Amino acid sequence: MAARQDAGDAATAGRRNGNLTRFAPPLGAAAPDVKDVSTNSCILQAQRLRKSVPTAEGELVILDGVDFDAAAGESVAVMGASGSGKTTLLGILAGLDLPTDGSVWLDGDEISALSEEARARVRGRCVGFVFQTFQLIESLSALENVMLPSELRGDRGAKEDARAFLERVGLGQRLTHYPRQLSGGEQQRVAIARAFASRPKVLFADEPTGNLDTGTGKRVVELLFDLNRDSNATLVLVTHDATLAERCDRTIALDGGRRVA
Amino acid sequence: MSPTFALRLAARDGRSGELRLLLASIVVAVASVTAVALFADRLQQALLAESTTFLGADRIIGSSRPVPDAFRDAATARGLTQTDTVAFPSMLFTSDAADARNQLVSVKAVGEGYPLRGVVRVAEEPFALGRVVDTVPEQGEAWLDSRLFPALGLSLGDTVAIGRLQLRISAVLVSEPDRGGSVFDLGPRVLMRVEDVPASGIVQPGSRVSYRLLLAGDTAALDGLHAELEPALAPSYRWRGVKDSNRSIGDALERAESFLLLGGLLAVLLAGVAIALSAHRYARRHYDHVGVLKTLGATPADVFWGFLGALGAVGAVGVAAGLALGAIVHFGIVAILGAYLPVALPAPGWRPLALGTSTGFICLLAFALPPLAALRNISPMRVLRRDFQASAASQAATYGSAAAGALGLLFWYSDGIWLTLWALVGSLGVSAAFAIMGLGLLRGGRVAGMQAGSAWRLALSALQRRHRESVAQITIFGLAIMLLLVLLLVRTALLDEWRAQLPADAPNHFVMNVAEDEVAAVQALLAEHTNYNGRLFPMIRGRVTAVNDIAADEWERQHAVPSMDGGHLRSERNLTWSDALPPNNTLTAGDWWPVDTQEALISLEDEYALEHGLDVGDELSFDIGGLAVQARVANLREVEWDSLQPNFFIIFSAAALPDFGATHMTSFHLEPGAKRFLNQLLSEHPTITVIEIDAIVRQVRSIVERVTQAIELVLALVLGAGALVLIASIQASHEARMREHALVRTLGGTMRLIAGALTSEFAALGAFAGVVAAVGAEVTTYILQTQVFRLGYAPQPWLWLVGPAVGAALITLVGGIGARRLVRSPPALVLRELR
Ligand SMILES: Nc1ncnc2c1ncn2[C@@H]1O[C@H](COP(=O)(O)OP(=O)(O)OP(=O)(O)O)[C@@H](O)[C@H]1O
Ligand SMILES: [Mg+2]
């Protein structure tokens, strides 16, 4: 616990000092749209990511030499056809999965070189998620779902925090309701409250409106961007929706596992 | 993850019903073990206590020499109660000068406090039922067996003489507890005071006297004394406990113990399977849960300790509830059976509770931990891609741990490697065989299903499609049903066996010493008044002097197997001759001789032969009344000692024993009310000897009855555990089944079709399980009865009908109840709940 906090403090202090050498990856020569790293507070960076899985028909390459970076507070949309590897990229960037090749730096740690144990700590410290399928825990009430991140960290005041976030997403009256008693849009709002309750530096969202109708989706998106602006988190958003992508600072595109834009 | 958070997780899961089945399984496991153990513990203590009455003490030290004071002092030092008895044969003389009669009697001289266990009954007239007394005869007085009164023309208050001692008859002795031993060696009993023995002048160096020190007290002190005296006991003193005191009681107790053990074990193993199933289901339902926790920063170690903590919490609650429930069930049983238990049950020891507690936690660790521990390996990618298959607990870890747990429990309960290995080999073999049979049945069922109606077709193809789960379920149901069938069969066999051994009209009296010229008259009397089987056996006494020309003592040194029975090869035995194999005897080696054989042949009881290293073909030399007789062992026989028919270790061919003056004997049954017949018999034939064993037979009977009740109790508990396994197993495949059927309904299947298909599916599953169970039950019962209980075995054709029928009915019922709500509710709701 203490160690975790030390790491967090050191990271914050480091950034404040502008001393980024600790965090900057040794840059390869030809990363096309990598900005000037020495002047940019780059919180998430990936290089030459390759992901392949063995299948019955031989090796299937899902990602092939993808580079990626995002600055603190920036929002980046990831677009591409179905099956182009967006979800796979997101999983690797967030440290949920390991690349076959290449490296990922997240908030000062080379997470692609860390064990699952250590990656979990990094996630607990600075990552939040919103998923297409909401991923609320069925046996927990809305309030308990939102309390989870703080409880995992062992923070005090988890309940008040969670209540505040649920009120912020407009579900102050539904605290004790279970996921199956909530509509899809409501469930996604709970998920958003939970994502921000972990006070992430980077928020990953995989098609957060994919399971919602247009109207509901719009409201959820508003909420997502509002909260993101308030918390000054970096947002990595996977989406098929061009208008949604346009609201982001930047868009990258994948096709067949390669970065095309 | 902090411990309190783990507990909160467990509490939230508990509240939402996720842990209910796991908790129920633990409660049932602990409750059944605790209830069985509590009851068995108390019953065994009671049985032991009752059996001690056969010794008149908890332990005795016996010898043909006086017991040294050092033994007494050692017993006193350990706080044990003690008293002495001295038994010897003697002539009893009446003091009626005009009609002086005498009779060989067996005198037992007892000290103050006798007996330490059991009771003495006396009466004011011969052959009455009598009353219990807690005193012994005064010095100068004697209590005499009923049959001495008519035989010697005595009445209360008369004086009799034993050696130089004059004793006044102050009561009729009806029974004393430690009469047992070899009933054939007994003359009528005379009870007197040990203080009077020296005055009789009978007990001289070299006379046949049996000295006993009776001991009573707590088991630890007794065992301590045994250990302390052990070196000093051999070769002259024998230490004897309950189980050595009476063969048939010892056997009955041992069988009862193995049966209770077996039953308790089955209940635990069944509950273990239920625990494993519900833990797997719980783990499977938490894959997403863990994925989410991991995205939120939970490390694998957090997940492991978190679920271990939850498991510990569930375990603590389950064990506590299980102990309480076990105690309640056990009190219920005691309350129900209490009326039938003539002895008060002693308070239970702490062991059953410890057993229940440790069983609960061992079950949890062995059966539930592997799937939960494997949760730590769930990839967080699962939240993004559902197909990220949970690397569920490795099969090796799961089965290895379950097997280790089961074996550990087995070994602990039975502390025997033999039973443990049998169970291991047996369960592995049976599971494999069941799985193969299950697969075959599924294939066959599918082919048959093609011809069947749509509900059946749907059901059978669903079973075939999920053939892995189906085979696993058939195996598990099959095992559960098999265990129930086996238990039922073994129980029936045990009871039948006991009842057959001790039918209500089993002989309870022996008549001996019938002279050649009295045989016809006695036979006529017996035929008129009793059910005796029409045959008097000639009987002479003799001893073995040599085997194959090696002196008996020397032979024994070379060949004998140490035995509890302790008789020596050269001890004097009752011998008989016969031209036919007696009823209740079965040949185990060699052939019975032809009726008219002129050879000198003998037949030996097989355990006697084994203990003394004898076999067919050995030449035995006998000393019979001073005459040397030689005979060759022609065959070995197994004897049903419990039958209470006249039985002999050694039977000669008629040609081997030319015209020895033998007396005759037989046994017969007398109802308690008809005992006055003995007065008539003994008055008309004063020289014959009647030995009453009706009291012993009654005692054996009451023990058997109680053992029966215990067995029925265990059966009920195992049934409960079995039902739990069925529920857990059906629950485990519940979701997959429901999702399929909900889909069929959205595609237009009617509710009736679904209900029909579900019913057919459960029925088919149950019937298949019943078929494999019937096969398993036949084989297991065969092995158990021939190898463990040493009983006979007959195939049970009804199994083949009852097994599948019971299986189908049970599983349809249990599965149907679970599925009813989901069949009725709209498919959209089902799909949403199962998401
Ligand atoms: N573990 C895996 N094993 C086999 N194939 C995989 C695995 N993970 C991803 N794939 C394949 O890689 C490709 C990319 O998958 P991914 O989920 O990243 O696509 P996506 O861009 O998110 O698509 P969608 O827009 O449909 O969500 C797909 O063809 C997918 O089937
Ligand atoms: Mg995707």
JSON list of N, CA and C and ligand atoms in Angstrom, two decimals, chain A residues 51-55 60-63 79-90 97 132 206-207 238-240 254 257, chain B residues 381 384-385 387-388, ligand 1:
[
{"chain": "A", "resi": 51, "resn": "LYS", "atom": "N", "xyz": [0.51, -8.17, -32.28]},
{"chain": "A", "resi": 51, "resn": "LYS", "atom": "CA", "xyz": [-0.21, -9.19, -31.51]},
{"chain": "A", "resi": 51, "resn": "LYS", "atom": "C", "xyz": [-0.59, -10.30, -32.46]},
{"chain": "A", "resi": 52, "resn": "SER", "atom": "N", "xyz": [-0.21, -11.49, -32.14]},
{"chain": "A", "resi": 52, "resn": "SER", "atom": "CA", "xyz": [-0.62, -12.62, -32.97]},
{"chain": "A", "resi": 52, "resn": "SER", "atom": "C", "xyz": [-1.06, -13.74, -32.04]},
{"chain": "A", "resi": 53, "resn": "VAL", "atom": "N", "xyz": [-2.01, -14.51, -32.54]},
{"chain": "A", "resi": 53, "resn": "VAL", "atom": "CA", "xyz": [-2.47, -15.66, -31.73]},
{"chain": "A", "resi": 53, "resn": "VAL", "atom": "C", "xyz": [-2.37, -16.91, -32.58]},
{"chain": "A", "resi": 54, "resn": "PRO", "atom": "N", "xyz": [-2.01, -18.01, -31.94]},
{"chain": "A", "resi": 54, "resn": "PRO", "atom": "CA", "xyz": [-1.97, -19.26, -32.69]},
{"chain": "A", "resi": 54, "resn": "PRO", "atom": "C", "xyz": [-3.40, -19.76, -32.91]},
{"chain": "A", "resi": 55, "resn": "THR", "atom": "N", "xyz": [-3.70, -20.18, -34.11]},
{"chain": "A", "resi": 55, "resn": "THR", "atom": "CA", "xyz": [-5.02, -20.78, -34.36]},
{"chain": "A", "resi": 55, "resn": "THR", "atom": "C", "xyz": [-4.80, -22.10, -35.09]},
{"chain": "A", "resi": 60, "resn": "LEU", "atom": "N", "xyz": [-2.41, -16.18, -36.45]},
{"chain": "A", "resi": 60, "resn": "LEU", "atom": "CA", "xyz": [-3.28, -15.10, -36.90]},
{"chain": "A", "resi": 60, "resn": "LEU", "atom": "C", "xyz": [-2.72, -13.79, -36.36]},
{"chain": "A", "resi": 61, "resn": "VAL", "atom": "N", "xyz": [-2.37, -12.87, -37.26]},
{"chain": "A", "resi": 61, "resn": "VAL", "atom": "CA", "xyz": [-1.82, -11.59, -36.81]},
{"chain": "A", "resi": 61, "resn": "VAL", "atom": "C", "xyz": [-2.96, -10.60, -36.65]},
{"chain": "A", "resi": 62, "resn": "ILE", "atom": "N", "xyz": [-3.15, -10.11, -35.43]},
{"chain": "A", "resi": 62, "resn": "ILE", "atom": "CA", "xyz": [-4.27, -9.19, -35.16]},
{"chain": "A", "resi": 62, "resn": "ILE", "atom": "C", "xyz": [-3.79, -7.74, -35.20]},
{"chain": "A", "resi": 63, "resn": "LEU", "atom": "N", "xyz": [-2.64, -7.48, -34.62]},
{"chain": "A", "resi": 63, "resn": "LEU", "atom": "CA", "xyz": [-2.05, -6.14, -34.69]},
{"chain": "A", "resi": 63, "resn": "LEU", "atom": "C", "xyz": [-0.67, -6.29, -35.32]},
{"chain": "A", "resi": 79, "resn": "MET", "atom": "N", "xyz": [-10.71, 4.33, -34.56]},
{"chain": "A", "resi": 79, "resn": "MET", "atom": "CA", "xyz": [-11.75, 3.87, -35.46]},
{"chain": "A", "resi": 79, "resn": "MET", "atom": "C", "xyz": [-11.25, 2.75, -36.34]},
{"chain": "A", "resi": 80, "resn": "GLY", "atom": "N", "xyz": [-12.18, 2.10, -36.99]},
{"chain": "A", "resi": 80, "resn": "GLY", "atom": "CA", "xyz": [-11.80, 1.02, -37.89]},
{"chain": "A", "resi": 80, "resn": "GLY", "atom": "C", "xyz": [-12.95, 0.06, -38.05]},
{"chain": "A", "resi": 81, "resn": "ALA", "atom": "N", "xyz": [-12.86, -0.75, -39.11]},
{"chain": "A", "resi": 81, "resn": "ALA", "atom": "CA", "xyz": [-13.94, -1.69, -39.38]},
{"chain": "A", "resi": 81, "resn": "ALA", "atom": "C", "xyz": [-13.96, -2.77, -38.30]},
{"chain": "A", "resi": 82, "resn": "SER", "atom": "N", "xyz": [-15.07, -3.47, -38.29]},
{"chain": "A", "resi": 82, "resn": "SER", "atom": "CA", "xyz": [-15.18, -4.57, -37.33]},
{"chain": "A", "resi": 82, "resn": "SER", "atom": "C", "xyz": [-14.10, -5.61, -37.63]},
{"chain": "A", "resi": 83, "resn": "GLY", "atom": "N", "xyz": [-13.42, -6.03, -36.61]},
{"chain": "A", "resi": 83, "resn": "GLY", "atom": "CA", "xyz": [-12.37, -7.04, -36.78]},
{"chain": "A", "resi": 83, "resn": "GLY", "atom": "C", "xyz": [-11.02, -6.44, -37.11]},
{"chain": "A", "resi": 84, "resn": "SER", "atom": "N", "xyz": [-10.92, -5.09, -37.10]},
{"chain": "A", "resi": 84, "resn": "SER", "atom": "CA", "xyz": [-9.65, -4.46, -37.47]},
{"chain": "A", "resi": 84, "resn": "SER", "atom": "C", "xyz": [-8.64, -4.47, -36.31]},
{"chain": "A", "resi": 85, "resn": "GLY", "atom": "N", "xyz": [-9.09, -4.82, -35.12]},
{"chain": "A", "resi": 85, "resn": "GLY", "atom": "CA", "xyz": [-8.14, -4.95, -34.01]},
{"chain": "A", "resi": 85, "resn": "GLY", "atom": "C", "xyz": [-8.24, -3.86, -32.96]},
{"chain": "A", "resi": 86, "resn": "LYS", "atom": "N", "xyz": [-9.35, -3.09, -32.97]},
{"chain": "A", "resi": 86, "resn": "LYS", "atom": "CA", "xyz": [-9.49, -1.97, -32.04]},
{"chain": "A", "resi": 86, "resn": "LYS", "atom": "C", "xyz": [-9.52, -2.44, -30.58]},
{"chain": "A", "resi": 87, "resn": "THR", "atom": "N", "xyz": [-10.36, -3.42, -30.35]},
{"chain": "A", "resi": 87, "resn": "THR", "atom": "CA", "xyz": [-10.51, -3.89, -28.97]},
{"chain": "A", "resi": 87, "resn": "THR", "atom": "C", "xyz": [-9.20, -4.50, -28.48]},
{"chain": "A", "resi": 88, "resn": "THR", "atom": "N", "xyz": [-8.53, -5.22, -29.38]},
{"chain": "A", "resi": 88, "resn": "THR", "atom": "CA", "xyz": [-7.25, -5.82, -29.01]},
{"chain": "A", "resi": 88, "resn": "THR", "atom": "C", "xyz": [-6.25, -4.74, -28.62]},
{"chain": "A", "resi": 89, "resn": "LEU", "atom": "N", "xyz": [-6.20, -3.67, -29.41]},
{"chain": "A", "resi": 89, "resn": "LEU", "atom": "CA", "xyz": [-5.28, -2.57, -29.11]},
{"chain": "A", "resi": 89, "resn": "LEU", "atom": "C", "xyz": [-5.60, -1.94, -27.76]},
{"chain": "A", "resi": 90, "resn": "LEU", "atom": "N", "xyz": [-6.90, -1.73, -27.54]},
{"chain": "A", "resi": 90, "resn": "LEU", "atom": "CA", "xyz": [-7.31, -1.11, -26.28]},
{"chain": "A", "resi": 90, "resn": "LEU", "atom": "C", "xyz": [-6.87, -1.95, -25.08]},
{"chain": "A", "resi": 97, "resn": "ASP", "atom": "N", "xyz": [-3.87, -7.01, -21.45]},
{"chain": "A", "resi": 97, "resn": "ASP", "atom": "CA", "xyz": [-3.29, -8.11, -22.22]},
{"chain": "A", "resi": 97, "resn": "ASP", "atom": "C", "xyz": [-1.88, -7.69, -22.59]},
{"chain": "A", "resi": 132, "resn": "GLN", "atom": "N", "xyz": [-18.57, -1.63, -23.68]},
{"chain": "A", "resi": 132, "resn": "GLN", "atom": "CA", "xyz": [-19.80, -1.74, -24.46]},
{"chain": "A", "resi": 132, "resn": "GLN", "atom": "C", "xyz": [-20.88, -2.52, -23.70]},
{"chain": "A", "resi": 206, "resn": "ASP", "atom": "N", "xyz": [-14.59, 1.27, -24.66]},
{"chain": "A", "resi": 206, "resn": "ASP", "atom": "CA", "xyz": [-14.73, 0.45, -25.87]},
{"chain": "A", "resi": 206, "resn": "ASP", "atom": "C", "xyz": [-16.18, 0.48, -26.31]},
{"chain": "A", "resi": 207, "resn": "GLU", "atom": "N", "xyz": [-16.46, 1.26, -27.35]},
{"chain": "A", "resi": 207, "resn": "GLU", "atom": "CA", "xyz": [-17.82, 1.41, -27.88]},
{"chain": "A", "resi": 207, "resn": "GLU", "atom": "C", "xyz": [-18.84, 1.57, -26.76]},
{"chain": "A", "resi": 238, "resn": "VAL", "atom": "N", "xyz": [-12.79, 3.88, -28.29]},
{"chain": "A", "resi": 238, "resn": "VAL", "atom": "CA", "xyz": [-12.99, 3.06, -29.49]},
{"chain": "A", "resi": 238, "resn": "VAL", "atom": "C", "xyz": [-14.42, 3.25, -29.95]},
{"chain": "A", "resi": 239, "resn": "THR", "atom": "N", "xyz": [-14.61, 3.59, -31.20]},
{"chain": "A", "resi": 239, "resn": "THR", "atom": "CA", "xyz": [-15.97, 3.80, -31.68]},
{"chain": "A", "resi": 239, "resn": "THR", "atom": "C", "xyz": [-16.09, 3.60, -33.19]},
{"chain": "A", "resi": 240, "resn": "HIS", "atom": "N", "xyz": [-17.32, 3.27, -33.62]},
{"chain": "A", "resi": 240, "resn": "HIS", "atom": "CA", "xyz": [-17.64, 3.21, -35.04]},
{"chain": "A", "resi": 240, "resn": "HIS", "atom": "C", "xyz": [-18.25, 4.53, -35.50]},
{"chain": "A", "resi": 254, "resn": "LEU", "atom": "N", "xyz": [-7.52, 2.09, -37.71]},
{"chain": "A", "resi": 254, "resn": "LEU", "atom": "CA", "xyz": [-6.89, 0.79, -37.92]},
{"chain": "A", "resi": 254, "resn": "LEU", "atom": "C", "xyz": [-7.55, 0.11, -39.10]},
{"chain": "A", "resi": 257, "resn": "GLY", "atom": "N", "xyz": [-5.39, -4.56, -38.67]},
{"chain": "A", "resi": 257, "resn": "GLY", "atom": "CA", "xyz": [-4.32, -4.65, -37.69]},
{"chain": "A", "resi": 257, "resn": "GLY", "atom": "C", "xyz": [-3.18, -3.66, -37.93]},
{"chain": "B", "resi": 381, "resn": "MET", "atom": "N", "xyz": [-8.81, -9.42, -19.80]},
{"chain": "B", "resi": 381, "resn": "MET", "atom": "CA", "xyz": [-9.29, -9.22, -21.17]},
{"chain": "B", "resi": 381, "resn": "MET", "atom": "C", "xyz": [-10.71, -9.74, -21.34]},
{"chain": "B", "resi": 384, "resn": "LEU", "atom": "N", "xyz": [-13.42, -7.47, -22.20]},
{"chain": "B", "resi": 384, "resn": "LEU", "atom": "CA", "xyz": [-13.49, -6.95, -23.57]},
{"chain": "B", "resi": 384, "resn": "LEU", "atom": "C", "xyz": [-13.96, -8.02, -24.55]},
{"chain": "B", "resi": 385, "resn": "ARG", "atom": "N", "xyz": [-13.50, -9.24, -24.34]},
{"chain": "B", "resi": 385, "resn": "ARG", "atom": "CA", "xyz": [-13.85, -10.32, -25.25]},
{"chain": "B", "resi": 385, "resn": "ARG", "atom": "C", "xyz": [-14.32, -11.50, -24.44]},
{"chain": "B", "resi": 387, "resn": "ASP", "atom": "N", "xyz": [-15.01, -14.34, -25.29]},
{"chain": "B", "resi": 387, "resn": "ASP", "atom": "CA", "xyz": [-14.45, -15.64, -25.64]},
{"chain": "B", "resi": 387, "resn": "ASP", "atom": "C", "xyz": [-13.09, -15.87, -25.00]},
{"chain": "B", "resi": 388, "resn": "PHE", "atom": "N", "xyz": [-12.58, -14.87, -24.27]},
{"chain": "B", "resi": 388, "resn": "PHE", "atom": "CA", "xyz": [-11.34, -15.11, -23.55]},
{"chain": "B", "resi": 388, "resn": "PHE", "atom": "C", "xyz": [-11.62, -16.15, -22.49]},
{"chain": "C", "resi": 1, "resn": "LIG", "atom": "N1", "xyz": [-7.73, -14.42, -28.64]},
{"chain": "C", "resi": 1, "resn": "LIG", "atom": "C1", "xyz": [-8.06, -14.42, -29.93]},
{"chain": "C", "resi": 1, "resn": "LIG", "atom": "N2", "xyz": [-8.06, -15.57, -30.61]},
{"chain": "C", "resi": 1, "resn": "LIG", "atom": "C2", "xyz": [-8.38, -15.60, -31.92]},
{"chain": "C", "resi": 1, "resn": "LIG", "atom": "N3", "xyz": [-8.73, -14.54, -32.60]},
{"chain": "C", "resi": 1, "resn": "LIG", "atom": "C3", "xyz": [-8.74, -13.33, -32.00]},
{"chain": "C", "resi": 1, "resn": "LIG", "atom": "C4", "xyz": [-8.42, -13.23, -30.61]},
{"chain": "C", "resi": 1, "resn": "LIG", "atom": "N4", "xyz": [-8.54, -11.95, -30.24]},
{"chain": "C", "resi": 1, "resn": "LIG", "atom": "C5", "xyz": [-8.92, -11.29, -31.37]},
{"chain": "C", "resi": 1, "resn": "LIG", "atom": "N5", "xyz": [-9.06, -12.13, -32.40]},
{"chain": "C", "resi": 1, "resn": "LIG", "atom": "C6", "xyz": [-9.42, -11.79, -33.76]},
{"chain": "C", "resi": 1, "resn": "LIG", "atom": "O1", "xyz": [-8.72, -10.63, -34.10]},
{"chain": "C", "resi": 1, "resn": "LIG", "atom": "C7", "xyz": [-9.52, -9.75, -34.87]},
{"chain": "C", "resi": 1, "resn": "LIG", "atom": "C8", "xyz": [-9.61, -8.40, -34.20]},
{"chain": "C", "resi": 1, "resn": "LIG", "atom": "O2", "xyz": [-10.43, -8.48, -33.06]},
{"chain": "C", "resi": 1, "resn": "LIG", "atom": "P1", "xyz": [-10.92, -7.22, -32.23]},
{"chain": "C", "resi": 1, "resn": "LIG", "atom": "O3", "xyz": [-11.87, -7.66, -31.22]},
{"chain": "C", "resi": 1, "resn": "LIG", "atom": "O4", "xyz": [-9.74, -6.47, -31.78]},
{"chain": "C", "resi": 1, "resn": "LIG", "atom": "O5", "xyz": [-11.65, -6.38, -33.37]},
{"chain": "C", "resi": 1, "resn": "LIG", "atom": "P2", "xyz": [-12.47, -5.06, -33.23]},
{"chain": "C", "resi": 1, "resn": "LIG", "atom": "O6", "xyz": [-11.81, -4.09, -34.14]},
{"chain": "C", "resi": 1, "resn": "LIG", "atom": "O7", "xyz": [-12.64, -4.66, -31.84]},
{"chain": "C", "resi": 1, "resn": "LIG", "atom": "O8", "xyz": [-13.86, -5.45, -33.84]},
{"chain": "C", "resi": 1, "resn": "LIG", "atom": "P3", "xyz": [-15.34, -4.97, -33.43]},
{"chain": "C", "resi": 1, "resn": "LIG", "atom": "O9", "xyz": [-15.51, -3.61, -34.06]},
{"chain": "C", "resi": 1, "resn": "LIG", "atom": "O10", "xyz": [-16.22, -5.96, -34.10]},
{"chain": "C", "resi": 1, "resn": "LIG", "atom": "O11", "xyz": [-15.41, -4.98, -31.97]},
{"chain": "C", "resi": 1, "resn": "LIG", "atom": "C9", "xyz": [-10.86, -10.43, -35.02]},
{"chain": "C", "resi": 1, "resn": "LIG", "atom": "O12", "xyz": [-10.88, -11.07, -36.27]},
{"chain": "C", "resi": 1, "resn": "LIG", "atom": "C10", "xyz": [-10.86, -11.42, -33.90]},
{"chain": "C", "resi": 1, "resn": "LIG", "atom": "O13", "xyz": [-11.65, -12.54, -34.25]}
]
